[in-house]
Amino acid sequence: MVWLGDTGKDGLMMMSRWGVAAIGLGALLLASPLATAADERISGRFILESVAGLPVMDDVYEGKVRMITFGYTYCPDICPTTLATMAATLDKLGAEADQVAPIFITIDPERDTGPHLKEYLAAFHPQLIGLTGKPAFVAGAARSYKVAYRKNPPTDGDPAHYTMDHSAGIYIMGRDGRFLAKALHDSSVEALTAKVRAALR
Amino acid sequence: MRRRTLLTAVTLAALVRPMTAIRPALAARPQGLILPDRPKPLPPLMIGDGEGEPVPLRSLPGRLIVLNLWASWCLPCLTELPALDRAKAALAAEGIAVVALSLDRLGRSAVLASYAKLKIRHLDVALDVGREAGTVLAAPSLPTTLLIDRHGNEVARYVGAAEWDGAAAVALLRALAAGESPNGIPAPPPMRTILL
């Protein structure tokens, strides 16, 4: 095992040498090897699909502060509480929540179909917006947020039981769509609410 | 050799630069049985049932409290809930209390729907009324189960689903209820989530 400094603001991560090599290769394939500082900017652009199957571009949320996270709904052993934190934040914002677009973008469009996403997100908060899309478009959205992900083979032989690794965190985008801040996936409701409120000012 | 490993890592880290590195999300976080260096005093937390007045977690009676954090949207939680239900029935007479604390936003109705679906017979409805359990108990993933001694200290926690009604879990719970050290007692085996 080796320890690596994360390139983002996520603190440390740990993985095997082979894991590191695999990600290095993945990064080469996904991102330009000649990336410059300008490329590190989080553009936040995407063309995805709503849970009803309609095309959705990032600019439909123009005028709203966006709270965006990437993930997938099938948690095989533990489930992150990120969406519950986003839901509690919306409640805490009160009337101000109307000016916020809380968005969950799946990095597992194969299993997270529109109807499934809709049902899953309804358990957290009625305002949550689920986005999915064709794999190439999901990959494009992830690139816009510097989010990396990969599929892990299933351990039990059932091809449907694969897991996903992905960058965690919640992106706060301003009313004009510009990246403002990133909150850690295990942020407290207070911390996330403060970040969103700051973006609303 | 170590240096080479480090160099390889640094080189590859440089290649990864343009992307935020993949954090093997929560998978790389510690799972299973976690024993703190010393018993950790529990932070204040209010628990409600959706009908009566909420009560402080610290006021719950029992030689040992098994505090399970779960939610209806969490499949591994639903997988383990029936085992907790059976454990509650089996261990109540020994003063071991099992509390399944729901983090569901919809509260009592979401809990009752899950209980009905899973044929839960013994667990009471327990709600995180302040919606702060995950934060104050430092549990960023579900299920997480805290084992709390009679003095209100966390003596162990289990991250992920476990066979709470199995022999290993029962032995662990009995030892902790008796105030014995959990060191050397095998951890309860994890429970496989039923997917799809």
CSV table of C-alpha atoms in Angstrom, one decimal:
chain,number,residue,atom,x,y,z
A,1,MET,CA,0.0,0.0,0.0
A,2,VAL,CA,1.2,3.5,-0.7
A,3,TRP,CA,-0.2,6.8,0.6
A,4,LEU,CA,-0.7,9.6,-1.9
A,5,GLY,CA,-1.6,13.2,-1.5
A,6,ASP,CA,-4.9,13.8,-3.2
A,7,THR,CA,-4.8,16.2,-6.1
A,8,GLY,CA,-8.1,17.7,-4.9
A,9,LYS,CA,-9.1,18.9,-1.5
A,10,ASP,CA,-10.2,15.6,-0.3
A,11,GLY,CA,-7.3,14.9,2.0
A,12,LEU,CA,-5.5,11.6,1.7
A,13,MET,CA,-6.4,8.5,-0.1
A,14,MET,CA,-4.9,5.0,0.0
A,15,MET,CA,-4.7,2.3,-2.6
A,16,SER,CA,-2.5,-0.4,-3.9
A,17,ARG,CA,0.3,0.3,-6.4
A,18,TRP,CA,-1.7,-1.5,-9.1
A,19,GLY,CA,-4.6,0.6,-8.2
A,20,VAL,CA,-2.5,3.7,-8.6
A,21,ALA,CA,-1.2,2.5,-11.9
A,22,ALA,CA,-4.7,1.7,-13.1
A,23,ILE,CA,-5.9,5.2,-12.2
A,24,GLY,CA,-2.8,6.8,-13.8
A,25,LEU,CA,-3.7,5.0,-17.0
A,26,GLY,CA,-7.3,5.9,-16.7
A,27,ALA,CA,-6.4,9.6,-16.2
A,28,LEU,CA,-4.2,9.4,-19.3
A,29,LEU,CA,-7.1,8.1,-21.3
A,30,LEU,CA,-9.7,10.4,-19.8
A,31,ALA,CA,-7.8,13.7,-19.6
A,32,SER,CA,-5.3,15.4,-21.8
A,33,PRO,CA,-1.8,14.5,-20.7
A,34,LEU,CA,-0.8,18.1,-21.6
A,35,ALA,CA,-3.3,19.5,-19.2
A,36,THR,CA,-2.5,23.0,-18.1
A,37,ALA,CA,-3.6,25.0,-15.1
A,38,ALA,CA,-6.5,26.4,-17.1
A,39,ASP,CA,-7.7,22.8,-17.7
A,40,GLU,CA,-8.0,22.3,-14.0
A,41,ARG,CA,-10.9,24.7,-13.9
A,42,ILE,CA,-14.2,23.0,-13.1
A,43,SER,CA,-16.4,24.1,-16.0
A,44,GLY,CA,-19.5,22.5,-14.6
A,45,ARG,CA,-21.0,21.9,-18.1
A,46,PHE,CA,-23.0,18.9,-18.9
A,47,ILE,CA,-25.6,17.5,-21.2
A,48,LEU,CA,-27.5,14.7,-19.4
A,49,GLU,CA,-31.0,13.3,-19.1
A,50,SER,CA,-33.7,13.9,-16.5
A,51,VAL,CA,-35.3,11.0,-14.7
A,52,ALA,CA,-38.1,11.3,-17.3
A,53,GLY,CA,-35.6,10.9,-20.1
A,54,LEU,CA,-35.6,14.5,-21.3
A,55,PRO,CA,-32.3,16.2,-22.2
A,56,VAL,CA,-31.0,18.6,-19.5
A,57,MET,CA,-28.1,21.0,-19.9
A,58,ASP,CA,-26.4,22.7,-16.9
A,59,ASP,CA,-27.7,26.1,-18.0
A,60,VAL,CA,-31.3,25.2,-17.2
A,61,TYR,CA,-30.4,25.9,-13.6
A,62,GLU,CA,-29.2,29.4,-14.5
A,63,GLY,CA,-30.1,31.8,-11.6
A,64,LYS,CA,-30.0,29.0,-9.0
A,65,VAL,CA,-27.2,28.0,-6.8
A,66,ARG,CA,-26.4,24.4,-7.5
A,67,MET,CA,-25.4,21.7,-5.0
A,68,ILE,CA,-24.1,18.9,-7.1
A,69,THR,CA,-22.8,15.4,-6.1
A,70,PHE,CA,-21.8,12.3,-8.2
A,71,GLY,CA,-22.5,8.8,-7.0
A,72,TYR,CA,-24.5,5.7,-7.6
A,73,THR,CA,-27.5,4.2,-5.8
A,74,TYR,CA,-26.4,0.5,-5.3
A,75,CYS,CA,-24.4,0.5,-2.1
A,76,PRO,CA,-23.2,-3.1,-1.6
A,77,ASP,CA,-21.9,-2.9,1.9
A,78,ILE,CA,-22.3,0.7,3.3
A,79,CYS,CA,-24.2,3.7,2.0
A,80,PRO,CA,-22.8,7.2,2.1
A,81,THR,CA,-25.1,9.7,3.9
A,82,THR,CA,-24.2,12.5,1.5
A,83,LEU,CA,-27.7,12.8,0.1
A,84,ALA,CA,-29.2,12.7,3.5
A,85,THR,CA,-26.9,15.7,4.4
A,86,MET,CA,-28.0,17.5,1.2
A,87,ALA,CA,-31.7,16.8,2.1
A,88,ALA,CA,-31.2,18.1,5.7
A,89,THR,CA,-29.4,21.2,4.3
A,90,LEU,CA,-32.4,22.0,2.0
A,91,ASP,CA,-34.7,21.7,5.1
A,92,LYS,CA,-32.4,24.0,7.0
A,93,LEU,CA,-32.3,26.6,4.2
A,94,GLY,CA,-36.1,27.0,4.6
A,95,ALA,CA,-37.6,29.3,2.0
A,96,GLU,CA,-34.1,29.9,0.5
A,97,ALA,CA,-34.1,26.3,-0.7
A,98,ASP,CA,-36.3,27.5,-3.6
A,99,GLN,CA,-33.2,29.2,-5.0
A,100,VAL,CA,-31.1,26.0,-4.9
A,101,ALA,CA,-30.9,23.2,-7.4
A,102,PRO,CA,-29.8,20.0,-5.5
A,103,ILE,CA,-28.5,17.6,-8.1
A,104,PHE,CA,-27.4,14.0,-8.0
A,105,ILE,CA,-25.5,12.8,-11.1
A,106,THR,CA,-25.2,9.0,-11.4
A,107,ILE,CA,-21.9,7.6,-12.6
A,108,ASP,CA,-23.6,4.2,-13.0
A,109,PRO,CA,-26.2,4.9,-15.7
A,110,GLU,CA,-26.3,1.2,-16.5
A,111,ARG,CA,-28.2,0.4,-13.3
A,112,ASP,CA,-29.4,3.9,-12.3
A,113,THR,CA,-32.2,4.3,-14.8
A,114,GLY,CA,-34.5,7.3,-14.7
A,115,PRO,CA,-37.4,5.5,-12.9
A,116,HIS,CA,-35.0,3.9,-10.4
A,117,LEU,CA,-33.2,7.2,-9.7
A,118,LYS,CA,-36.6,9.0,-9.2
A,119,GLU,CA,-37.8,6.5,-6.7
A,120,TYR,CA,-34.5,6.4,-4.8
A,121,LEU,CA,-34.1,10.2,-4.6
A,122,ALA,CA,-37.7,10.6,-3.4
A,123,ALA,CA,-36.7,8.8,-0.2
A,124,PHE,CA,-34.4,11.7,0.6
A,125,HIS,CA,-36.1,14.9,-0.5
A,126,PRO,CA,-38.7,15.9,-3.0
A,127,GLN,CA,-36.6,18.7,-4.4
A,128,LEU,CA,-33.6,16.4,-5.3
A,129,ILE,CA,-32.9,16.2,-9.0
A,130,GLY,CA,-31.5,13.0,-10.5
A,131,LEU,CA,-29.6,13.1,-13.7
A,132,THR,CA,-28.4,10.2,-15.8
A,133,GLY,CA,-27.4,9.8,-19.4
A,134,LYS,CA,-25.6,7.8,-22.0
A,135,PRO,CA,-22.3,6.6,-20.7
A,136,ALA,CA,-20.3,9.0,-22.9
A,137,PHE,CA,-22.3,12.0,-21.6
A,138,VAL,CA,-22.0,10.9,-18.0
A,139,ALA,CA,-18.3,10.7,-18.6
A,140,GLY,CA,-18.3,14.2,-20.1
A,141,ALA,CA,-20.2,15.5,-17.0
A,142,ALA,CA,-17.7,13.9,-14.7
A,143,ARG,CA,-14.8,15.4,-16.7
A,144,SER,CA,-16.4,18.9,-16.3
A,145,TYR,CA,-16.2,18.4,-12.5
A,146,LYS,CA,-12.8,16.7,-12.4
A,147,VAL,CA,-14.6,13.7,-11.0
A,148,ALA,CA,-13.0,10.3,-11.7
A,149,TYR,CA,-14.8,7.0,-11.4
A,150,ARG,CA,-14.3,3.4,-12.4
A,151,LYS,CA,-16.1,0.1,-12.2
A,152,ASN,CA,-14.8,-2.7,-10.0
A,153,PRO,CA,-15.6,-6.3,-11.0
A,154,PRO,CA,-18.1,-8.1,-8.8
A,155,THR,CA,-16.6,-10.3,-6.1
A,156,ASP,CA,-19.4,-12.9,-6.2
A,157,GLY,CA,-19.5,-13.8,-9.9
A,158,ASP,CA,-22.8,-12.1,-10.5
A,159,PRO,CA,-22.1,-9.5,-13.2
A,160,ALA,CA,-24.9,-7.2,-11.8
A,161,HIS,CA,-23.1,-6.9,-8.5
A,162,TYR,CA,-20.2,-4.7,-9.5
A,163,THR,CA,-19.2,-1.7,-7.4
A,164,MET,CA,-18.0,1.7,-8.4
A,165,ASP,CA,-15.2,3.9,-7.0
A,166,HIS,CA,-15.7,7.6,-7.5
A,167,SER,CA,-14.5,11.0,-6.3
A,168,ALA,CA,-16.7,12.1,-3.4
A,169,GLY,CA,-17.8,15.6,-2.4
A,170,ILE,CA,-20.4,18.2,-3.1
A,171,TYR,CA,-19.8,21.0,-5.6
A,172,ILE,CA,-21.4,24.4,-5.0
A,173,MET,CA,-21.9,26.3,-8.2
A,174,GLY,CA,-23.0,29.9,-8.3
A,175,ARG,CA,-26.2,31.3,-9.9
A,176,ASP,CA,-24.1,31.9,-13.0
A,177,GLY,CA,-22.9,28.3,-13.1
A,178,ARG,CA,-19.4,29.0,-11.9
A,179,PHE,CA,-17.7,26.7,-9.5
A,180,LEU,CA,-17.6,28.3,-6.0
A,181,ALA,CA,-16.6,25.7,-3.5
A,182,LYS,CA,-16.4,22.0,-2.8
A,183,ALA,CA,-17.7,20.4,0.4
A,184,LEU,CA,-16.5,17.1,1.6
A,185,HIS,CA,-18.9,14.2,1.3
A,186,ASP,CA,-19.0,13.9,5.1
A,187,SER,CA,-19.6,17.6,5.8
A,188,SER,CA,-22.0,18.5,8.5
A,189,VAL,CA,-25.4,19.9,7.7
A,190,GLU,CA,-24.2,23.2,9.3
A,191,ALA,CA,-21.1,23.4,7.2
A,192,LEU,CA,-22.9,22.6,3.9
A,193,THR,CA,-25.7,25.1,4.8
A,194,ALA,CA,-23.1,27.8,5.4
A,195,LYS,CA,-21.5,27.2,2.1
A,196,VAL,CA,-24.8,27.3,0.2
A,197,ARG,CA,-25.9,30.4,2.1
A,198,ALA,CA,-22.6,32.1,1.2
A,199,ALA,CA,-23.3,31.2,-2.5
A,200,LEU,CA,-26.8,32.6,-2.3
A,201,ARG,CA,-25.6,36.0,-1.1
B,1,MET,CA,12.6,-0.8,-3.1
B,2,ARG,CA,10.6,1.5,-0.9
B,3,ARG,CA,12.1,4.5,-2.6
B,4,ARG,CA,11.2,3.0,-6.0
B,5,THR,CA,7.6,2.5,-4.8
B,6,LEU,CA,7.5,6.1,-3.7
B,7,LEU,CA,9.0,7.4,-7.0
B,8,THR,CA,6.5,5.3,-9.0
B,9,ALA,CA,3.8,6.7,-6.8
B,10,VAL,CA,4.9,10.3,-7.2
B,11,THR,CA,5.3,9.9,-11.0
B,12,LEU,CA,1.8,8.4,-11.3
B,13,ALA,CA,0.4,11.1,-9.0
B,14,ALA,CA,1.7,13.7,-11.4
B,15,LEU,CA,0.0,11.9,-14.2
B,16,VAL,CA,-3.2,11.8,-12.3
B,17,ARG,CA,-2.9,15.6,-11.6
B,18,PRO,CA,-5.6,16.8,-14.1
B,19,MET,CA,-8.3,14.7,-12.4
B,20,THR,CA,-9.4,14.7,-8.8
B,21,ALA,CA,-8.1,11.3,-7.7
B,22,ILE,CA,-10.6,8.6,-7.3
B,23,ARG,CA,-11.2,8.1,-3.6
B,24,PRO,CA,-12.3,4.5,-3.4
B,25,ALA,CA,-15.3,6.4,-2.0
B,26,LEU,CA,-16.2,4.9,1.3
B,27,ALA,CA,-15.0,1.4,0.4
B,28,ALA,CA,-11.5,2.1,1.7
B,29,ARG,CA,-12.7,3.5,5.0
B,30,PRO,CA,-12.5,1.1,8.0
B,31,GLN,CA,-15.4,-1.3,8.0
B,32,GLY,CA,-16.3,-4.0,10.5
B,33,LEU,CA,-15.7,-3.9,14.2
B,34,ILE,CA,-13.8,-0.8,15.4
B,35,LEU,CA,-12.7,-0.6,19.0
B,36,PRO,CA,-11.8,2.9,20.4
B,37,ASP,CA,-8.6,3.3,22.4
B,38,ARG,CA,-10.7,4.1,25.4
B,39,PRO,CA,-14.5,4.3,26.0
B,40,LYS,CA,-15.8,7.4,24.3
B,41,PRO,CA,-18.4,9.4,26.1
B,42,LEU,CA,-21.5,9.7,24.0
B,43,PRO,CA,-22.5,13.2,22.7
B,44,PRO,CA,-26.0,14.4,23.6
B,45,LEU,CA,-28.6,13.2,21.1
B,46,MET,CA,-32.4,13.2,21.2
B,47,ILE,CA,-34.4,10.2,20.1
B,48,GLY,CA,-38.1,10.3,19.3
B,49,ASP,CA,-40.7,7.9,18.2
B,50,GLY,CA,-42.8,10.3,16.1
B,51,GLU,CA,-45.6,10.5,18.7
B,52,GLY,CA,-44.3,11.2,22.2
B,53,GLU,CA,-41.7,13.7,23.4
B,54,PRO,CA,-38.1,12.9,22.3
B,55,VAL,CA,-35.8,11.5,25.0
B,56,PRO,CA,-32.1,11.8,25.4
B,57,LEU,CA,-30.1,8.9,24.1
B,58,ARG,CA,-28.3,8.8,27.4
B,59,SER,CA,-31.5,8.1,29.3
B,60,LEU,CA,-32.2,4.8,27.6
B,61,PRO,CA,-32.0,1.9,30.1
B,62,GLY,CA,-29.8,-1.1,29.6
B,63,ARG,CA,-26.5,-2.7,30.6
B,64,LEU,CA,-25.6,-2.3,27.0
B,65,ILE,CA,-27.2,-0.4,24.2
B,66,VAL,CA,-26.9,-1.6,20.6
B,67,LEU,CA,-27.6,1.6,18.7
B,68,ASN,CA,-28.0,0.9,15.0
B,69,LEU,CA,-28.1,3.8,12.5
B,70,TRP,CA,-30.1,2.9,9.4
B,71,ALA,CA,-32.4,4.4,6.8
B,72,SER,CA,-35.0,3.0,4.4
B,73,TRP,CA,-32.9,3.9,1.3
B,74,CYS,CA,-30.0,1.9,2.6
B,75,LEU,CA,-30.1,-1.7,1.2
B,76,PRO,CA,-27.4,-3.1,3.5
B,77,CYS,CA,-29.3,-1.6,6.5
B,78,LEU,CA,-32.5,-3.4,5.4
B,79,THR,CA,-30.6,-6.6,5.0
B,80,GLU,CA,-29.4,-6.5,8.6
B,81,LEU,CA,-32.5,-5.2,10.3
B,82,PRO,CA,-34.2,-8.6,10.7
B,83,ALA,CA,-31.1,-9.9,12.5
B,84,LEU,CA,-31.3,-6.9,14.9
B,85,ASP,CA,-35.0,-7.6,15.4
B,86,ARG,CA,-34.2,-11.2,16.4
B,87,ALA,CA,-31.2,-10.1,18.6
B,88,LYS,CA,-33.5,-7.7,20.4
B,89,ALA,CA,-36.0,-10.4,21.3
B,90,ALA,CA,-33.2,-12.8,22.3
B,91,LEU,CA,-31.2,-10.4,24.5
B,92,ALA,CA,-33.8,-8.1,26.1
B,93,ALA,CA,-34.0,-10.3,29.2
B,94,GLU,CA,-30.2,-9.8,29.7
B,95,GLY,CA,-30.5,-6.1,29.8
B,96,ILE,CA,-29.1,-5.7,26.3
B,97,ALA,CA,-31.2,-3.1,24.5
B,98,VAL,CA,-31.3,-2.9,20.7
B,99,VAL,CA,-32.3,0.5,19.3
B,100,ALA,CA,-32.7,0.9,15.5
B,101,LEU,CA,-32.4,4.7,15.0
B,102,SER,CA,-33.8,5.7,11.6
B,103,LEU,CA,-32.2,8.6,9.8
B,104,ASP,CA,-35.1,8.9,7.4
B,105,ARG,CA,-36.4,12.3,6.7
B,106,LEU,CA,-40.0,11.1,6.5
B,107,GLY,CA,-39.7,9.7,10.0
B,108,ARG,CA,-42.2,7.4,11.5
B,109,SER,CA,-44.1,6.5,8.3
B,110,ALA,CA,-40.9,5.5,6.5
B,111,VAL,CA,-39.9,3.4,9.4
B,112,LEU,CA,-43.2,1.6,9.7
B,113,ALA,CA,-43.3,0.9,6.0
B,114,SER,CA,-39.8,-0.7,6.2
B,115,TYR,CA,-40.8,-2.6,9.3
B,116,ALA,CA,-43.9,-4.0,7.6
B,117,LYS,CA,-41.9,-5.0,4.5
B,118,LEU,CA,-39.3,-6.8,6.6
B,119,LYS,CA,-41.8,-8.3,9.1
B,120,ILE,CA,-40.0,-6.6,12.0
B,121,ARG,CA,-41.8,-7.5,15.2
B,122,HIS,CA,-39.7,-6.4,18.1
B,123,LEU,CA,-37.9,-3.2,17.2
B,124,ASP,CA,-39.5,0.1,18.3
B,125,VAL,CA,-39.6,3.2,16.1
B,126,ALA,CA,-36.7,5.4,16.9
B,127,LEU,CA,-36.1,8.6,15.0
B,128,ASP,CA,-33.2,11.0,14.7
B,129,VAL,CA,-35.5,14.0,15.4
B,130,GLY,CA,-32.8,16.6,15.1
B,131,ARG,CA,-31.4,15.0,12.0
B,132,GLU,CA,-28.0,15.2,13.5
B,133,ALA,CA,-27.1,11.6,14.5
B,134,GLY,CA,-24.8,11.1,11.5
B,135,THR,CA,-22.8,14.2,12.3
B,136,VAL,CA,-22.7,14.0,16.1
B,137,LEU,CA,-21.9,10.3,16.1
B,138,ALA,CA,-19.4,10.7,13.3
B,139,ALA,CA,-21.1,8.2,11.1
B,140,PRO,CA,-20.7,9.2,7.4
B,141,SER,CA,-22.1,5.9,6.2
B,142,LEU,CA,-24.9,3.5,7.0
B,143,PRO,CA,-25.3,1.1,8.6
B,144,THR,CA,-23.2,2.0,11.6
B,145,THR,CA,-23.9,0.4,14.9
B,146,LEU,CA,-22.6,1.8,18.2
B,147,LEU,CA,-22.2,-0.4,21.3
B,148,ILE,CA,-22.8,1.8,24.3
B,149,ASP,CA,-22.0,0.7,27.9
B,150,ARG,CA,-24.2,1.5,31.0
B,151,HIS,CA,-22.1,4.7,31.6
B,152,GLY,CA,-23.1,6.1,28.2
B,153,ASN,CA,-19.7,5.4,26.6
B,154,GLU,CA,-19.2,4.1,23.1
B,155,VAL,CA,-17.1,0.9,23.7
B,156,ALA,CA,-17.2,-0.4,20.1
B,157,ARG,CA,-18.8,0.4,16.8
B,158,TYR,CA,-19.5,-1.7,13.7
B,159,VAL,CA,-19.5,-0.2,10.2
B,160,GLY,CA,-21.5,-2.2,7.7
B,161,ALA,CA,-24.1,-4.9,8.2
B,162,ALA,CA,-23.4,-7.8,10.6
B,163,GLU,CA,-25.1,-11.0,11.7
B,164,TRP,CA,-26.2,-9.5,15.0
B,165,ASP,CA,-28.1,-12.6,16.1
B,166,GLY,CA,-25.2,-14.9,15.4
B,167,ALA,CA,-23.0,-16.6,18.0
B,168,ALA,CA,-20.1,-14.3,17.5
B,169,ALA,CA,-22.2,-11.1,17.9
B,170,VAL,CA,-24.0,-12.5,20.9
B,171,ALA,CA,-20.7,-13.4,22.6
B,172,LEU,CA,-19.4,-9.9,22.0
B,173,LEU,CA,-22.6,-8.2,23.2
B,174,ARG,CA,-22.6,-10.3,26.4
B,175,ALA,CA,-19.0,-9.6,27.2
B,176,LEU,CA,-19.5,-5.8,26.7
B,177,ALA,CA,-22.7,-6.0,28.8
B,178,ALA,CA,-20.7,-7.6,31.6
B,179,GLY,CA,-18.1,-4.8,31.4
B,180,GLU,CA,-15.4,-7.1,30.0
B,181,SER,CA,-12.9,-6.1,27.4
B,182,PRO,CA,-13.9,-6.9,23.8
B,183,ASN,CA,-10.3,-7.6,22.9
B,184,GLY,CA,-9.7,-11.1,21.7
B,185,ILE,CA,-13.4,-11.8,21.0
B,186,PRO,CA,-13.9,-12.5,17.3
B,187,ALA,CA,-15.8,-9.8,15.4
B,188,PRO,CA,-19.3,-10.6,14.2
B,189,PRO,CA,-19.2,-11.7,10.5
B,190,PRO,CA,-20.4,-9.2,8.0
B,191,MET,CA,-23.8,-9.8,6.3
B,192,ARG,CA,-24.0,-9.8,2.6
B,193,THR,CA,-26.4,-7.3,1.1
B,194,ILE,CA,-29.1,-8.7,-1.1
B,195,LEU,CA,-28.9,-6.6,-4.2
B,196,LEU,CA,-31.5,-5.9,-6.9
